[in-house]
Amino acid sequence: MKQNNALILVAHGSRKASSNEEVKSLTEELEALLGEKYDLVTAAFLEFTDPSLEEGMLYCIEKGASEIVILPYFLASGNHVTRDIPEVVQKIQASYPQVKMTLKEHIGSASGMVSLLSDMAVSSNKKL
């Protein structure tokens, strides 16, 4: 049952437009899978393209989200994951204390990551 929840997939962003489109397409696939759980599923970026994470969060709030889940689409816990994303979330949370905000772990920390990499290493058909 949905309760005005939003999910933001936040990625680094790229100067290469097709890379940003990949993230947007992935977000659309997530929306199709999670439409029963989230009223809104959107992408946001930290650099090179829009919307920024702050813009994405404010958009969700404007659309009436009472809870925002932020999912970092990063493989490693570099500065964006450990510093930049939490700073933006804390800033918006301070301005909108009535909105519950949950910052998830980055995808690289997922327990299934080793299995995924192993599967891709042995079954991928793509060659250079």
Coordinates of N, CA and C in Angstrom, one line a residue:
M1 N 0.8 -1.2 0.0 CA 0.0 0.0 0.0 C 0.9 1.3 0.0
K2 N 0.7 2.1 -0.9 CA 1.4 3.3 -1.1 C 1.0 4.4 -0.1
Q3 N 1.9 5.2 0.4 CA 1.6 6.3 1.4 C 2.4 7.5 1.0
N4 N 2.3 8.0 -0.2 CA 3.0 9.2 -0.6 C 4.5 9.0 -0.5
N5 N 5.0 7.9 -0.9 CA 6.4 7.6 -0.8 C 7.1 7.9 -2.2
A6 N 8.3 8.3 -2.1 CA 9.1 8.5 -3.3 C 10.4 7.8 -3.2
L7 N 10.9 7.4 -4.3 CA 12.3 6.8 -4.4 C 13.1 7.6 -5.4
I8 N 14.3 8.0 -4.9 CA 15.2 8.7 -5.8 C 16.4 7.8 -6.0
L9 N 16.7 7.5 -7.3 CA 17.9 6.8 -7.6 C 19.0 7.9 -8.0
V10 N 20.0 8.0 -7.1 CA 20.9 9.1 -7.3 C 22.2 8.5 -7.9
A11 N 22.6 9.1 -9.0 CA 23.8 8.6 -9.7 C 24.8 9.8 -9.8
H12 N 26.0 9.5 -10.3 CA 27.1 10.5 -10.4 C 26.7 11.5 -11.4
G13 N 26.3 11.1 -12.6 CA 26.0 12.0 -13.7 C 27.2 12.0 -14.6
S14 N 27.0 12.3 -15.9 CA 28.1 12.2 -16.8 C 28.0 13.4 -17.9
R15 N 29.1 13.7 -18.5 CA 29.1 14.6 -19.6 C 28.5 14.0 -20.8
K16 N 28.5 12.7 -20.8 CA 28.0 11.9 -21.9 C 26.5 11.6 -21.7
A17 N 25.6 12.2 -22.6 CA 24.2 12.2 -22.4 C 23.6 10.8 -22.4
S18 N 24.2 9.9 -23.2 CA 23.7 8.5 -23.2 C 23.9 7.8 -21.9
S19 N 24.9 8.1 -21.2 CA 25.1 7.5 -19.8 C 24.0 8.0 -18.9
N20 N 23.7 9.2 -18.9 CA 22.6 9.7 -18.1 C 21.2 9.1 -18.5
E21 N 21.1 8.9 -19.8 CA 19.8 8.2 -20.2 C 19.7 6.8 -19.7
E22 N 20.9 6.1 -19.6 CA 20.9 4.8 -19.0 C 20.3 4.8 -17.6
V23 N 20.7 5.8 -16.8 CA 20.2 5.9 -15.5 C 18.7 6.2 -15.5
K24 N 18.3 7.0 -16.4 CA 16.9 7.4 -16.4 C 16.0 6.1 -16.9
S25 N 16.6 5.4 -17.8 CA 15.9 4.1 -18.2 C 15.8 3.1 -17.1
L26 N 16.9 3.0 -16.4 CA 16.9 2.1 -15.2 C 15.9 2.5 -14.2
T27 N 15.7 3.8 -14.0 CA 14.7 4.4 -13.1 C 13.3 4.0 -13.5
E28 N 13.1 4.1 -14.8 CA 11.8 3.7 -15.4 C 11.5 2.2 -15.1
E29 N 12.5 1.4 -15.3 CA 12.3 0.0 -15.0 C 12.0 -0.2 -13.5
L30 N 12.7 0.5 -12.6 CA 12.5 0.4 -11.2 C 11.0 0.8 -10.9
E31 N 10.6 1.9 -11.5 CA 9.2 2.4 -11.3 C 8.2 1.3 -11.7
A32 N 8.5 0.6 -12.8 CA 7.6 -0.5 -13.2 C 7.5 -1.6 -12.2
L33 N 8.7 -1.9 -11.6 CA 8.8 -3.0 -10.6 C 8.2 -2.6 -9.2
L34 N 8.4 -1.3 -8.9 CA 8.1 -0.8 -7.5 C 6.9 0.1 -7.5
G35 N 6.1 0.1 -8.5 CA 5.0 1.0 -8.6 C 3.9 0.8 -7.5
E36 N 3.9 -0.4 -6.9 CA 3.0 -0.7 -5.8 C 3.5 -0.1 -4.5
K37 N 4.8 0.1 -4.4 CA 5.4 0.6 -3.2 C 5.6 2.1 -3.2
Y38 N 5.9 2.7 -4.3 CA 6.2 4.1 -4.4 C 5.3 4.8 -5.3
D39 N 4.9 6.0 -4.9 CA 4.0 6.8 -5.7 C 4.9 7.5 -6.8
L40 N 6.1 7.7 -6.5 CA 7.0 8.4 -7.4 C 8.4 7.8 -7.4
V41 N 8.9 7.5 -8.6 CA 10.3 7.0 -8.7 C 11.0 7.9 -9.7
T42 N 12.1 8.5 -9.3 CA 12.8 9.4 -10.2 C 14.3 9.3 -10.0
A43 N 15.0 9.9 -11.0 CA 16.5 9.9 -10.9 C 17.0 11.3 -10.6
A44 N 18.1 11.3 -10.0 CA 18.8 12.6 -9.7 C 20.3 12.3 -9.9
F45 N 21.0 13.4 -10.0 CA 22.5 13.3 -10.3 C 23.3 14.3 -9.5
L46 N 24.5 14.0 -9.3 CA 25.4 14.8 -8.5 C 26.2 15.8 -9.3
E47 N 26.5 15.5 -10.5 CA 27.3 16.3 -11.4 C 26.8 16.2 -12.9
F48 N 27.1 17.3 -13.6 CA 27.1 17.3 -15.1 C 25.7 17.4 -15.7
T49 N 24.6 17.0 -15.0 CA 23.3 17.0 -15.6 C 22.2 17.3 -14.5
D50 N 21.0 17.5 -14.9 CA 19.9 17.7 -14.0 C 18.9 16.5 -14.1
P51 N 18.1 16.4 -13.1 CA 18.1 17.2 -11.9 C 19.1 16.8 -10.8
S52 N 19.5 17.8 -10.0 CA 20.5 17.5 -8.9 C 19.7 16.8 -7.9
L53 N 20.4 16.2 -6.9 CA 19.8 15.5 -5.8 C 18.8 16.5 -5.1
E54 N 19.3 17.7 -4.8 CA 18.5 18.6 -4.1 C 17.2 18.9 -4.9
E55 N 17.4 19.2 -6.2 CA 16.2 19.4 -7.0 C 15.2 18.2 -7.0
G56 N 15.8 17.0 -7.1 CA 14.9 15.8 -7.1 C 14.2 15.7 -5.8
M57 N 14.8 16.0 -4.7 CA 14.2 15.9 -3.4 C 13.1 16.9 -3.2
L58 N 13.4 18.1 -3.7 CA 12.4 19.2 -3.6 C 11.2 18.9 -4.5
Y59 N 11.4 18.3 -5.7 CA 10.4 17.9 -6.6 C 9.4 16.9 -5.9
C60 N 10.1 15.9 -5.2 CA 9.2 14.9 -4.5 C 8.4 15.5 -3.4
I61 N 9.0 16.5 -2.7 CA 8.2 17.2 -1.7 C 7.1 18.0 -2.3
E62 N 7.3 18.7 -3.4 CA 6.3 19.4 -4.1 C 5.2 18.5 -4.5
K63 N 5.5 17.3 -4.9 CA 4.5 16.3 -5.3 C 3.7 15.7 -4.1
G64 N 4.1 16.0 -2.9 CA 3.4 15.6 -1.8 C 4.0 14.4 -1.1
A65 N 5.2 14.0 -1.3 CA 5.8 12.9 -0.7 C 6.0 13.1 0.8
S66 N 5.6 12.2 1.6 CA 5.7 12.2 3.1 C 7.0 11.4 3.5
E67 N 7.5 10.6 2.5 CA 8.7 9.9 2.8 C 9.5 9.8 1.5
I68 N 10.8 10.0 1.6 CA 11.7 9.9 0.4 C 12.8 9.0 0.8
V69 N 13.0 8.0 -0.1 CA 14.1 7.0 0.0 C 15.1 7.4 -1.0
I70 N 16.3 7.5 -0.6 CA 17.4 7.9 -1.5 C 18.3 6.7 -1.7
L71 N 18.4 6.2 -2.9 CA 19.2 5.0 -3.2 C 20.4 5.4 -4.1
P72 N 21.6 5.4 -3.5 CA 22.8 5.8 -4.2 C 23.3 4.7 -5.2
Y73 N 23.3 5.1 -6.5 CA 23.7 4.2 -7.5 C 25.2 4.3 -7.8
F74 N 26.0 3.8 -6.8 CA 27.4 3.9 -6.8 C 28.0 2.6 -6.3
L75 N 29.1 2.2 -6.9 CA 29.7 0.9 -6.6 C 30.6 1.0 -5.3
A76 N 31.3 2.1 -5.1 CA 32.2 2.2 -4.0 C 31.8 3.4 -3.1
S77 N 32.3 3.4 -1.9 CA 31.9 4.4 -0.9 C 33.0 5.5 -0.9
G78 N 33.0 6.2 -2.0 CA 33.9 7.4 -2.1 C 33.2 8.6 -1.5
N79 N 33.8 9.8 -1.8 CA 33.3 11.0 -1.2 C 31.9 11.3 -1.5
H80 N 31.4 11.0 -2.7 CA 30.0 11.3 -3.0 C 29.1 10.5 -2.1
V81 N 29.4 9.2 -1.8 CA 28.6 8.4 -1.0 C 28.7 8.7 0.5
T82 N 30.0 9.0 0.9 CA 30.2 9.2 2.4 C 30.0 10.7 2.8
R83 N 30.1 11.6 1.9 CA 30.0 13.0 2.3 C 28.9 13.8 1.5
D84 N 29.0 13.8 0.2 CA 28.2 14.7 -0.6 C 26.7 14.4 -0.5
I85 N 26.3 13.1 -0.7 CA 24.9 12.7 -0.6 C 24.3 13.0 0.8
P86 N 25.0 12.5 1.9 CA 24.5 12.7 3.2 C 24.3 14.2 3.5
E87 N 25.2 15.1 3.0 CA 25.1 16.5 3.3 C 23.9 17.1 2.6
V88 N 23.6 16.7 1.4 CA 22.3 17.2 0.8 C 21.1 16.7 1.5
V89 N 21.1 15.4 1.9 CA 19.9 14.8 2.6 C 19.7 15.6 3.9
Q90 N 20.8 15.8 4.6 CA 20.7 16.5 5.9 C 20.2 17.9 5.7
K91 N 20.6 18.6 4.7 CA 20.2 20.0 4.4 C 18.7 20.0 4.2
I92 N 18.2 19.1 3.3 CA 16.8 19.1 3.0 C 16.0 18.7 4.2
Q93 N 16.5 17.7 4.9 CA 15.8 17.2 6.1 C 15.6 18.3 7.1
A94 N 16.6 19.2 7.2 CA 16.5 20.3 8.2 C 15.4 21.3 7.8
S95 N 15.2 21.5 6.5 CA 14.2 22.4 6.0 C 12.8 21.8 6.0
Y96 N 12.7 20.5 5.9 CA 11.5 19.8 5.8 C 11.4 18.6 6.8
P97 N 11.4 19.0 8.1 CA 11.4 17.9 9.2 C 10.2 17.0 9.2
Q98 N 9.1 17.4 8.5 CA 7.9 16.6 8.5 C 8.0 15.5 7.5
V99 N 9.0 15.5 6.6 CA 9.2 14.5 5.6 C 10.2 13.5 6.1
K100 N 9.9 12.2 6.1 CA 10.8 11.2 6.5 C 11.8 10.9 5.3
M101 N 13.1 10.9 5.6 CA 14.1 10.7 4.6 C 14.9 9.5 5.0
T102 N 15.1 8.6 4.1 CA 15.9 7.4 4.4 C 17.0 7.3 3.3
L103 N 18.2 7.3 3.8 CA 19.3 7.2 2.9 C 19.8 5.7 2.9
K104 N 19.6 5.0 1.8 CA 20.0 3.6 1.7 C 21.5 3.5 1.5
E105 N 22.1 2.3 1.7 CA 23.5 2.0 1.4 C 23.6 2.0 -0.1
H106 N 24.8 2.3 -0.6 CA 25.1 2.3 -2.0 C 25.1 0.9 -2.6
I107 N 24.8 0.8 -3.9 CA 24.5 -0.5 -4.4 C 25.8 -1.5 -4.3
G108 N 26.9 -0.9 -4.3 CA 28.2 -1.7 -4.3 C 28.2 -2.5 -3.0
S109 N 27.5 -2.0 -1.9 CA 27.6 -2.7 -0.6 C 26.5 -3.8 -0.6
A110 N 25.7 -4.0 -1.6 CA 24.6 -5.0 -1.5 C 25.2 -6.4 -1.4
S111 N 24.5 -7.2 -0.6 CA 25.0 -8.6 -0.3 C 25.1 -9.5 -1.6
G112 N 24.3 -9.2 -2.6 CA 24.3 -9.9 -3.8 C 25.3 -9.5 -4.9
M113 N 26.1 -8.5 -4.6 CA 27.0 -7.9 -5.6 C 28.0 -8.9 -6.1
V114 N 28.6 -9.7 -5.2 CA 29.6 -10.7 -5.6 C 29.0 -11.7 -6.5
S115 N 27.8 -12.2 -6.2 CA 27.1 -13.2 -7.0 C 26.8 -12.6 -8.4
L116 N 26.4 -11.3 -8.4 CA 26.1 -10.6 -9.7 C 27.3 -10.5 -10.5
L117 N 28.4 -10.1 -10.0 CA 29.7 -10.0 -10.7 C 30.1 -11.4 -11.2
S118 N 30.0 -12.4 -10.4 CA 30.4 -13.7 -10.8 C 29.5 -14.2 -11.9
D119 N 28.2 -14.0 -11.9 CA 27.4 -14.4 -13.0 C 27.7 -13.6 -14.3
M120 N 28.0 -12.4 -14.1 CA 28.3 -11.6 -15.3 C 29.7 -12.0 -15.9
A121 N 30.6 -12.4 -15.1 CA 31.9 -12.8 -15.5 C 31.9 -14.1 -16.4
V122 N 31.0 -15.0 -16.0 CA 30.9 -16.3 -16.7 C 29.9 -16.3 -17.8
S123 N 28.9 -15.4 -17.8 CA 27.8 -15.5 -18.8 C 27.7 -14.4 -19.7
S124 N 28.4 -13.3 -19.6 CA 28.3 -12.2 -20.5 C 28.7 -12.5 -21.9
N125 N 27.9 -12.1 -22.8 CA 28.1 -12.3 -24.2 C 28.9 -11.1 -24.9
K126 N 28.9 -10.0 -24.3 CA 29.5 -8.8 -24.9 C 31.0 -8.9 -25.0
K127 N 31.5 -8.7 -26.2 CA 32.9 -8.7 -26.4 C 33.3 -7.5 -27.1
L128 N 34.6 -7.1 -27.0 CA 35.1 -5.9 -27.6 C 35.4 -6.2 -29.1

